Short mmCIF file of N, CA and C in Angstrom, two decimals:
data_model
loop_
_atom_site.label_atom_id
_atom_site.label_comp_id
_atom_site.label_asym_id
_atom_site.label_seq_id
_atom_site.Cartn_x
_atom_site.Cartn_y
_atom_site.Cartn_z
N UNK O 14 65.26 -28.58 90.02
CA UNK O 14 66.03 -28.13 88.89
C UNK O 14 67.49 -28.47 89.12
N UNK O 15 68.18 -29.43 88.34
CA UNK O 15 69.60 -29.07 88.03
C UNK O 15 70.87 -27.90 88.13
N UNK O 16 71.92 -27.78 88.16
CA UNK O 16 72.22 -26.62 88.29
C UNK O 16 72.58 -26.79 86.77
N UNK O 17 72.54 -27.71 85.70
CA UNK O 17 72.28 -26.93 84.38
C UNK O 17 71.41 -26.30 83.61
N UNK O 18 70.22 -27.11 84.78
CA UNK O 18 68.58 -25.75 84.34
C UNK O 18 68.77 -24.60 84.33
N UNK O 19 69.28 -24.30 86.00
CA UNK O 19 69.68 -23.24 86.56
C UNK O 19 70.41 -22.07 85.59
N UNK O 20 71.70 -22.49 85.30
CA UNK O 20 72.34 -22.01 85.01
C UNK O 20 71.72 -21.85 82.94
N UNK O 21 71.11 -22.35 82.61
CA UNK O 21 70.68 -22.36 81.33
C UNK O 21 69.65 -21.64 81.11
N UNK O 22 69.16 -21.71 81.87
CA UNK O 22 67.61 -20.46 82.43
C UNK O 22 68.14 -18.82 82.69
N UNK O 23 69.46 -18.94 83.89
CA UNK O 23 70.05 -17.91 84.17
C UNK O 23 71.34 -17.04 83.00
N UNK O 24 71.43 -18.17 82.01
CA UNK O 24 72.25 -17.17 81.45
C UNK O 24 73.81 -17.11 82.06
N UNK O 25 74.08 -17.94 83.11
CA UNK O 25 75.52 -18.21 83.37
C UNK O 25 75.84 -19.50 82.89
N UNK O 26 77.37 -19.53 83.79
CA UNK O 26 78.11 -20.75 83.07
C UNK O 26 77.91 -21.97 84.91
N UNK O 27 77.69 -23.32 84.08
CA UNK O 27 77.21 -24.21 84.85
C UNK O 27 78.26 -24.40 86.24
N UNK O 28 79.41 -23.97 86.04
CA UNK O 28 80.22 -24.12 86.87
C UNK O 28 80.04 -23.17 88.22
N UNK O 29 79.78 -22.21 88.05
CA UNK O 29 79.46 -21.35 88.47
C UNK O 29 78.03 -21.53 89.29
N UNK O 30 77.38 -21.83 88.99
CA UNK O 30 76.07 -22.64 89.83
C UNK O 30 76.36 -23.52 90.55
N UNK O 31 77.73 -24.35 90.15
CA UNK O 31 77.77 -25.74 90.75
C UNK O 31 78.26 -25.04 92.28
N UNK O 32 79.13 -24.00 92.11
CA UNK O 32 80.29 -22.97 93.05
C UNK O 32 79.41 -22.59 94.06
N UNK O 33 78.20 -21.82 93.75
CA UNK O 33 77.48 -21.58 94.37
C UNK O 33 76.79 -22.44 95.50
N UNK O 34 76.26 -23.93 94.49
CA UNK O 34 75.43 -24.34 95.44
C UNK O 34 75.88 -25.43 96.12
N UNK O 35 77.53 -25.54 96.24
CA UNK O 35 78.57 -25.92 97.03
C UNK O 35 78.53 -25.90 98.55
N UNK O 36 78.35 -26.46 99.65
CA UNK O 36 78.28 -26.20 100.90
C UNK O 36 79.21 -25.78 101.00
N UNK O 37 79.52 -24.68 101.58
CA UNK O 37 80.90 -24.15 102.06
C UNK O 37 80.43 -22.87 103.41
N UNK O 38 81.87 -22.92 104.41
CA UNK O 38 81.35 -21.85 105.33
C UNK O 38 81.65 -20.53 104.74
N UNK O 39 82.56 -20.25 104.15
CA UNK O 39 82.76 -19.18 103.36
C UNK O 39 81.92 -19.01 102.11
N UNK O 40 81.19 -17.76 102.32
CA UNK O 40 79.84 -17.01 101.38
C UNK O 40 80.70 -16.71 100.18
N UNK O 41 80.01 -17.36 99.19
CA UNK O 41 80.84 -16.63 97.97
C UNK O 41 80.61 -15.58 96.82
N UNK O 42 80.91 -14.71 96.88
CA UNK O 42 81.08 -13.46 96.20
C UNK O 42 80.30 -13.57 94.98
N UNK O 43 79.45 -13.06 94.34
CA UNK O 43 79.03 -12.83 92.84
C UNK O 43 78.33 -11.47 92.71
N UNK O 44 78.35 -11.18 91.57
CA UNK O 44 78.30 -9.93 91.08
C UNK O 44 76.59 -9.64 91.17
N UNK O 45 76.22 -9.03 91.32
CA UNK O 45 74.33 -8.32 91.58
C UNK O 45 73.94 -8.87 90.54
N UNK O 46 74.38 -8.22 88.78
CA UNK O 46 73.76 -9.27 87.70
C UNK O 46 73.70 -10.29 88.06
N UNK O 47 74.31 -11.24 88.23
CA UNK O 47 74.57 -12.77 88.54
C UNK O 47 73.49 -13.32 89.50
N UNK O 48 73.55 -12.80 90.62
CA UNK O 48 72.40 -12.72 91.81
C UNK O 48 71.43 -12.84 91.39
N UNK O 49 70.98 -11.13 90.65
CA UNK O 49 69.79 -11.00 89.76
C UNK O 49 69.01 -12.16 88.63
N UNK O 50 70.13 -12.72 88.47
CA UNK O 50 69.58 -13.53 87.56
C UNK O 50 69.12 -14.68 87.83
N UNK O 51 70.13 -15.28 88.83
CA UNK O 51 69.75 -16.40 89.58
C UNK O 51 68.03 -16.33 90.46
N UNK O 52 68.00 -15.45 91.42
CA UNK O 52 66.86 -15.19 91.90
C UNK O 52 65.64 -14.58 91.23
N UNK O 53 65.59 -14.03 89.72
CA UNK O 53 64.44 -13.91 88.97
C UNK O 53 64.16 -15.38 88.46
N UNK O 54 64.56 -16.32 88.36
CA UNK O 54 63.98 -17.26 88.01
C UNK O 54 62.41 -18.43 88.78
N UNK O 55 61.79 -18.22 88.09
CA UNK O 55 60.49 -18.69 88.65
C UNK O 55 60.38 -19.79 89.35
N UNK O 56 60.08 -20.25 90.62
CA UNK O 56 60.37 -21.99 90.76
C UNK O 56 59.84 -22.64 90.41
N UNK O 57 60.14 -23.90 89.43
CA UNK O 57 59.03 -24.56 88.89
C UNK O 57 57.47 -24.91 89.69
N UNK O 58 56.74 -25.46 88.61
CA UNK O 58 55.48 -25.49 89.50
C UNK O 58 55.57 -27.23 89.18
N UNK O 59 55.00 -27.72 90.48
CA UNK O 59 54.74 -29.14 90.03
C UNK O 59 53.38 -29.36 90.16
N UNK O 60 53.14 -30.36 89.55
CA UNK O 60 51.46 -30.53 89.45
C UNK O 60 50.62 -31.20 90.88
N UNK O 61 49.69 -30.56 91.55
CA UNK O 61 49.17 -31.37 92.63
C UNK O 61 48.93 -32.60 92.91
N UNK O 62 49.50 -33.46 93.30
CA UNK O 62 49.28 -34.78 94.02
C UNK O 62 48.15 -35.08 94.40
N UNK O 63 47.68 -36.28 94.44
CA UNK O 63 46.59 -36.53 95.05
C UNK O 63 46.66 -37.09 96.28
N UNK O 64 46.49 -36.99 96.98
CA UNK O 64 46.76 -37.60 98.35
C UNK O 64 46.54 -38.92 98.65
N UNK O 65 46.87 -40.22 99.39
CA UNK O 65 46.60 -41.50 99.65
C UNK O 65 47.20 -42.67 98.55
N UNK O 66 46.79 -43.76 99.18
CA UNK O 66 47.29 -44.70 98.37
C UNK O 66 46.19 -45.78 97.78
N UNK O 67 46.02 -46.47 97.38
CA UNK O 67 44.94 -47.09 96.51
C UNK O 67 45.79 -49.07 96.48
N UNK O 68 44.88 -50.18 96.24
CA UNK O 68 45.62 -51.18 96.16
C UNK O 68 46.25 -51.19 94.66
N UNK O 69 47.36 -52.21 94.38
CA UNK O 69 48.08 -52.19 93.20
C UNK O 69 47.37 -52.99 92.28
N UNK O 70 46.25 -53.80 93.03
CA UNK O 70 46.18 -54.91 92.14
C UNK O 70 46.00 -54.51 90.83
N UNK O 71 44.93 -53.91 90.30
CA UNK O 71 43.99 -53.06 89.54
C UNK O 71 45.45 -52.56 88.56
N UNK O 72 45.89 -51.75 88.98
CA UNK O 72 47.55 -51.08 88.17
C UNK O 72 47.68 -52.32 87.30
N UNK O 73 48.39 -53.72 88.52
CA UNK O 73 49.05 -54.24 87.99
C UNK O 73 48.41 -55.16 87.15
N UNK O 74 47.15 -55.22 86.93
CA UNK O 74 46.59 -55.88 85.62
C UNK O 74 46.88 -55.37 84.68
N UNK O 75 46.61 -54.11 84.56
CA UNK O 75 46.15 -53.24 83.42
C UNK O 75 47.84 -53.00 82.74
N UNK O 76 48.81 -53.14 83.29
CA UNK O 76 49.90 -52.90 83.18
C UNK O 76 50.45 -54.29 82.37
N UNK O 77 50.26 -55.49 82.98
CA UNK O 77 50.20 -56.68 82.44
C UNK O 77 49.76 -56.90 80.96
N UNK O 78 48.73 -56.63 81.06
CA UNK O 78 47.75 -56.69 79.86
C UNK O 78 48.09 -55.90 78.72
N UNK O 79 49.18 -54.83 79.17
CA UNK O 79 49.63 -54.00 78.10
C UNK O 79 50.98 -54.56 77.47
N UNK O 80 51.44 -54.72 79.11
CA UNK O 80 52.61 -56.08 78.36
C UNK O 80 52.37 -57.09 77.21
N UNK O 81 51.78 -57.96 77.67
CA UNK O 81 50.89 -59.17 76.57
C UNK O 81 50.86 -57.97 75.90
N UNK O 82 50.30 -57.23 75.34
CA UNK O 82 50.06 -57.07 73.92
C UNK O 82 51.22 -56.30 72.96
N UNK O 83 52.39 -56.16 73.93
CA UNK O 83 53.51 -55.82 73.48
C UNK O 83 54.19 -54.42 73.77
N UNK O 84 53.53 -53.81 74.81
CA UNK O 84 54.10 -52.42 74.99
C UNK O 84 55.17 -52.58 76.18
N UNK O 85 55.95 -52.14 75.64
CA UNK O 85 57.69 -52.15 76.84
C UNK O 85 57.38 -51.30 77.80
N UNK O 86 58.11 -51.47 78.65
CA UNK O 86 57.74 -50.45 80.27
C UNK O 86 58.40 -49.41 80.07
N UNK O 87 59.68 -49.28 79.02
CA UNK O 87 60.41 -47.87 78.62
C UNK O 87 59.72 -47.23 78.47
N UNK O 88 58.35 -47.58 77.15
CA UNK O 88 57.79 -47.09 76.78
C UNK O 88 56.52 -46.28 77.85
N UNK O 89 55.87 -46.98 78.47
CA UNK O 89 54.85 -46.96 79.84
C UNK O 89 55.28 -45.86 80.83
N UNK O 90 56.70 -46.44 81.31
CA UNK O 90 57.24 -45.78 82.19
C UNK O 90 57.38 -43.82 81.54
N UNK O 91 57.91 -43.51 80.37
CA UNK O 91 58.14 -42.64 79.73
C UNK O 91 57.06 -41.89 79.93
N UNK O 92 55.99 -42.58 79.59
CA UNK O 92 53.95 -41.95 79.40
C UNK O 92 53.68 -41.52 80.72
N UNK O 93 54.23 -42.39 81.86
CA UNK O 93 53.89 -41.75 82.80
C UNK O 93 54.08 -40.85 83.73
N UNK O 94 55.52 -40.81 83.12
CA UNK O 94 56.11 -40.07 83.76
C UNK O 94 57.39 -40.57 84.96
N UNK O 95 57.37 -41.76 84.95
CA UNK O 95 58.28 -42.41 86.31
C UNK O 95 59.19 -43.36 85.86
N UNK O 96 59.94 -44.44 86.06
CA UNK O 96 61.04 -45.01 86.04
C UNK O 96 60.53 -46.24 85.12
N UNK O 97 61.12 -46.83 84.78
CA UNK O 97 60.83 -48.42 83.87
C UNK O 97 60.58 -49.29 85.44
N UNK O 98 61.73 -49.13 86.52
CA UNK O 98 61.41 -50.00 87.86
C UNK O 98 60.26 -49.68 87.90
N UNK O 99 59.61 -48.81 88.17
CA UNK O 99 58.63 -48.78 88.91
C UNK O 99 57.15 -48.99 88.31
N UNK O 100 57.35 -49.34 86.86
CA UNK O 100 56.58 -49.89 85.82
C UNK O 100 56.73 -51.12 86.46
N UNK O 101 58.03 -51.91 86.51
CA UNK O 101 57.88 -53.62 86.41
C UNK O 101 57.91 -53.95 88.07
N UNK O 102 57.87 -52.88 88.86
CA UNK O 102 57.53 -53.30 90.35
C UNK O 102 55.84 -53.43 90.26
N UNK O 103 55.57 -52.49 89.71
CA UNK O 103 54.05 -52.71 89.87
C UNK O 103 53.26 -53.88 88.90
N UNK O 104 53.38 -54.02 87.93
CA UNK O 104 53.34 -54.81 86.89
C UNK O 104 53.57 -56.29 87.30
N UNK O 105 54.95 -56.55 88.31
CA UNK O 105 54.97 -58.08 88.49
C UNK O 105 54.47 -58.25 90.05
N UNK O 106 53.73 -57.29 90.44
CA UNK O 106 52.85 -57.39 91.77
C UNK O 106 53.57 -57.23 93.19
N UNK O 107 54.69 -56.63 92.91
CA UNK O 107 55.65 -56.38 94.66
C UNK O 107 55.62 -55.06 95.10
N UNK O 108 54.08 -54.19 94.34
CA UNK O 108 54.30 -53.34 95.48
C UNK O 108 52.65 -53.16 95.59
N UNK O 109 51.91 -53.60 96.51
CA UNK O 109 50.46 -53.66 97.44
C UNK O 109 49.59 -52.51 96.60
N UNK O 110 50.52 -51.18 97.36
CA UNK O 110 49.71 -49.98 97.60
C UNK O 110 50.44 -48.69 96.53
N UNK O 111 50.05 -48.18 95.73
CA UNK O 111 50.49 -47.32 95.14
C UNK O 111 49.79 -46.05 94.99
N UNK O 112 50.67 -44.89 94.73
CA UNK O 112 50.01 -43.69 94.98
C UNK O 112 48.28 -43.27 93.53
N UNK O 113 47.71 -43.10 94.81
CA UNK O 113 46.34 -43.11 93.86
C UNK O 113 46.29 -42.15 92.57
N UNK O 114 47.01 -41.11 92.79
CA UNK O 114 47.75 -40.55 90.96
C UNK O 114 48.37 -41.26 90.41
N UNK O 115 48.86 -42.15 90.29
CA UNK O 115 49.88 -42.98 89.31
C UNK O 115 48.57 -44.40 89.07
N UNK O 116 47.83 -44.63 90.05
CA UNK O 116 46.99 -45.30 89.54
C UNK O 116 45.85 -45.25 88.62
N UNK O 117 45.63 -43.45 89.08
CA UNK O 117 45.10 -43.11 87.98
C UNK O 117 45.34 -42.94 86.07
N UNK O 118 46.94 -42.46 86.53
CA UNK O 118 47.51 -42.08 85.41
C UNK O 118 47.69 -43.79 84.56
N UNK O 119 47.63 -44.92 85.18
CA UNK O 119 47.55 -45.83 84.55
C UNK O 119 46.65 -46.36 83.89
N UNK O 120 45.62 -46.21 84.50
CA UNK O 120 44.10 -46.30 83.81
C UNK O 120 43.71 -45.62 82.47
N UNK O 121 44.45 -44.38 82.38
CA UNK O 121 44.06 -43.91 81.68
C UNK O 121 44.81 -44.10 80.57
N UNK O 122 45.93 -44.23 81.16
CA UNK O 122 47.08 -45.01 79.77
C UNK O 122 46.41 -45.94 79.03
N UNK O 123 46.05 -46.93 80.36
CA UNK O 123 45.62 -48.27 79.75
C UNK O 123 44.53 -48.09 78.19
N UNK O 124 43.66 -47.47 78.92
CA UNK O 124 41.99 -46.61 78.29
C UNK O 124 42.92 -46.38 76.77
N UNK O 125 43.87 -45.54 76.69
CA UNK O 125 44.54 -44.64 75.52
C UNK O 125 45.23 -46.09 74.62
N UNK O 126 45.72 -46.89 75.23
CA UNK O 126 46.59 -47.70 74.41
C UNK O 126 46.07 -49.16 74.51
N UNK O 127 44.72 -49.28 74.34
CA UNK O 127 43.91 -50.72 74.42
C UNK O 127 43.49 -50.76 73.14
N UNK O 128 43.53 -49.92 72.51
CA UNK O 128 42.70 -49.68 71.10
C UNK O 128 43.77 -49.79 69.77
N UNK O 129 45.34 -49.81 70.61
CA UNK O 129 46.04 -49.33 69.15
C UNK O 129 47.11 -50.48 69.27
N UNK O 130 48.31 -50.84 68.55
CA UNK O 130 49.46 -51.36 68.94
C UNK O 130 50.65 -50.95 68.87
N UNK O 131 51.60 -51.25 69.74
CA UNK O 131 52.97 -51.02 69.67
C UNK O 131 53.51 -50.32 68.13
N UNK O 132 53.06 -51.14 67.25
CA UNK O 132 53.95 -50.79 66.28
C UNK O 132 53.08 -49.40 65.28
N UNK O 133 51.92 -49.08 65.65
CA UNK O 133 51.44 -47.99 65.07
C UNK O 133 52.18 -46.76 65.57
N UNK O 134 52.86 -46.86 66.92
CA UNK O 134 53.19 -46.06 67.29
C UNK O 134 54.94 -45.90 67.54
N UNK O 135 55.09 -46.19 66.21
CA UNK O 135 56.45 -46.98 66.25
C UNK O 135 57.57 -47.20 66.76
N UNK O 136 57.51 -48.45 68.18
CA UNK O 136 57.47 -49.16 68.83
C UNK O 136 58.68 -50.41 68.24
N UNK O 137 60.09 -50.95 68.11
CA UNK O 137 60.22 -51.46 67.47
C UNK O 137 59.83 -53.20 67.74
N UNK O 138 59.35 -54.41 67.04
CA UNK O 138 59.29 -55.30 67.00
C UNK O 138 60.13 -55.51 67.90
N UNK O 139 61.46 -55.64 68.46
CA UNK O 139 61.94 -56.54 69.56
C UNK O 139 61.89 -55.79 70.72
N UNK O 140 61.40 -54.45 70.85
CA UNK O 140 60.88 -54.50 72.16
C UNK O 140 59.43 -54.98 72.49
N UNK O 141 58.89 -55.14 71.56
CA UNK O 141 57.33 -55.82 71.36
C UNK O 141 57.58 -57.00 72.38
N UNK O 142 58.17 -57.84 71.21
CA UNK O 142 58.90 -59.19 71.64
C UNK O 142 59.43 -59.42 73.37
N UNK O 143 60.08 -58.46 73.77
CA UNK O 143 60.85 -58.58 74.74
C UNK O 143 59.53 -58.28 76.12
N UNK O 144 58.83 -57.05 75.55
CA UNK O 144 57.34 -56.57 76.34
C UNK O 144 56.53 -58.00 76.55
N UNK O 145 56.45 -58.78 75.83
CA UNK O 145 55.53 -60.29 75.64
C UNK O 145 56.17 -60.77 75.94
N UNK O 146 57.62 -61.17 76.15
CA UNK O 146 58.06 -62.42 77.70
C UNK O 146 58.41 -62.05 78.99
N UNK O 147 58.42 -60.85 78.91
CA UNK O 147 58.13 -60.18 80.64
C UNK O 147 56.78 -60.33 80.87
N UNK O 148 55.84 -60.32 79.55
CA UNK O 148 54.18 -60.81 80.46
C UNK O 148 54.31 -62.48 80.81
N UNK O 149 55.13 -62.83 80.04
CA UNK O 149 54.74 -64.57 79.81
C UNK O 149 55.37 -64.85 81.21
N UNK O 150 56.78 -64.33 81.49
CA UNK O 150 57.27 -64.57 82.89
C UNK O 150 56.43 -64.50 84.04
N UNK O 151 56.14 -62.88 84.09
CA UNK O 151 55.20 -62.88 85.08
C UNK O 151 54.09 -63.56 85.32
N UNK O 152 53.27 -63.92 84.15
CA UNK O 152 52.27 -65.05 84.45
C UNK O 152 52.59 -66.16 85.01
N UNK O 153 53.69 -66.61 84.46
CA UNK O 153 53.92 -68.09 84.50
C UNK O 153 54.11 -68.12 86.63
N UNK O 154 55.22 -66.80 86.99
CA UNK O 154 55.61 -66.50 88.26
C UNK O 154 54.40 -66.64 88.98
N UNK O 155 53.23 -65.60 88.89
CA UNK O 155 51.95 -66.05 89.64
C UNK O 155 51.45 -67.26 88.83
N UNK O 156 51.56 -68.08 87.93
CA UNK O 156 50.91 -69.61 88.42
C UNK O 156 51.45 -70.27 89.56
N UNK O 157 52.99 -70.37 89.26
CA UNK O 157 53.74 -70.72 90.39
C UNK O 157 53.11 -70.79 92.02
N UNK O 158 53.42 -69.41 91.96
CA UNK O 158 52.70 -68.75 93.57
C UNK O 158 51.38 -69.29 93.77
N UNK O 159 50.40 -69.27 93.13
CA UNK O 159 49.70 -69.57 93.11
C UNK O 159 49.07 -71.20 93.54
N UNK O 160 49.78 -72.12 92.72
CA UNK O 160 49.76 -73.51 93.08
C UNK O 160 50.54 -73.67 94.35
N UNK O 161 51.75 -72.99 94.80
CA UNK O 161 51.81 -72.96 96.00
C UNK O 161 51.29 -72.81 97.30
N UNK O 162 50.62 -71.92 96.92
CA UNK O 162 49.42 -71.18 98.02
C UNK O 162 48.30 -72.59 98.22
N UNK O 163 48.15 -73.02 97.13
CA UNK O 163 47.07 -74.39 97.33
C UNK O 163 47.52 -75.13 98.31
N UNK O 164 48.60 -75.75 98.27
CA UNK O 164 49.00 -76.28 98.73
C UNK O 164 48.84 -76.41 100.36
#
């Protein structure tokens, strides 16, 4: 949590949180309400992890394939919960091993958004556009690699 969660949850002023959670050797003074309020607050709960890691390949198809058909990683990344990087790290194949929840959570994206398009879900046309030459790049990148490796 932020200290504007904090403080937005608690009913004080953000500055005042910031004061608090200030390293300092000197303890600083606040009033019992204040205390009170701060420490009734629940700590968030986060959702259980799954433990281990899984290969990327699999992700990074399904991630691809969503590209080609026009879905932006803003968009992806948003659904899943994690960064646009870490959409187009996995997506253009530079990271092996990824956590086997996020691989899941991709699958199932994939499953959810194979059936519909970008723009039903309105999606605008030039990020469509822009989603379809980050696939075209990346393809073209593993042909590259690829004919290299022949070699």
């Amino acid at each position: 949590m932020s200290a504007g969660d904090i403080a937005e949850r608690a009913g004080i002023s953000v500055t005042l949180v910031r004061r608090l959670l200030r390293s300092s050797r000197v303890q600083a003074r606040i009033h019992r309400t204040t205390a009170d309020a701060i420490l009734g607050l629940p700590i968030p709960s986060r959702a259980p992890r799954l433990p281990g890691l899984t290969p990327g390949e699999q992700a990074a198809e399904w991630l691809l394939e969503l590209a080609r058909r026009g879905w932006p990683a803003t968009y992806l990344a948003r659904q899943l919960g994690t960064s646009t990087f870490t959409v187009a790290e996995i997506r253009n194949r530079r990271r092996r091993h990824i956590d086997l929840q996020l691989e899941q959570m991709i699958r199932l994206l994939y499953q959810h958004l194979k059936g519909t398009t970008p723009a039903n879900r309105g999606i605008p046309c030039r990020d469509s556009q822009r989603a379809r030459r980050a696939a075209t790049r990346t393809d073209a990148l593993q042909d590259s690699r690829r004919v290299t490796a022949e070699r």
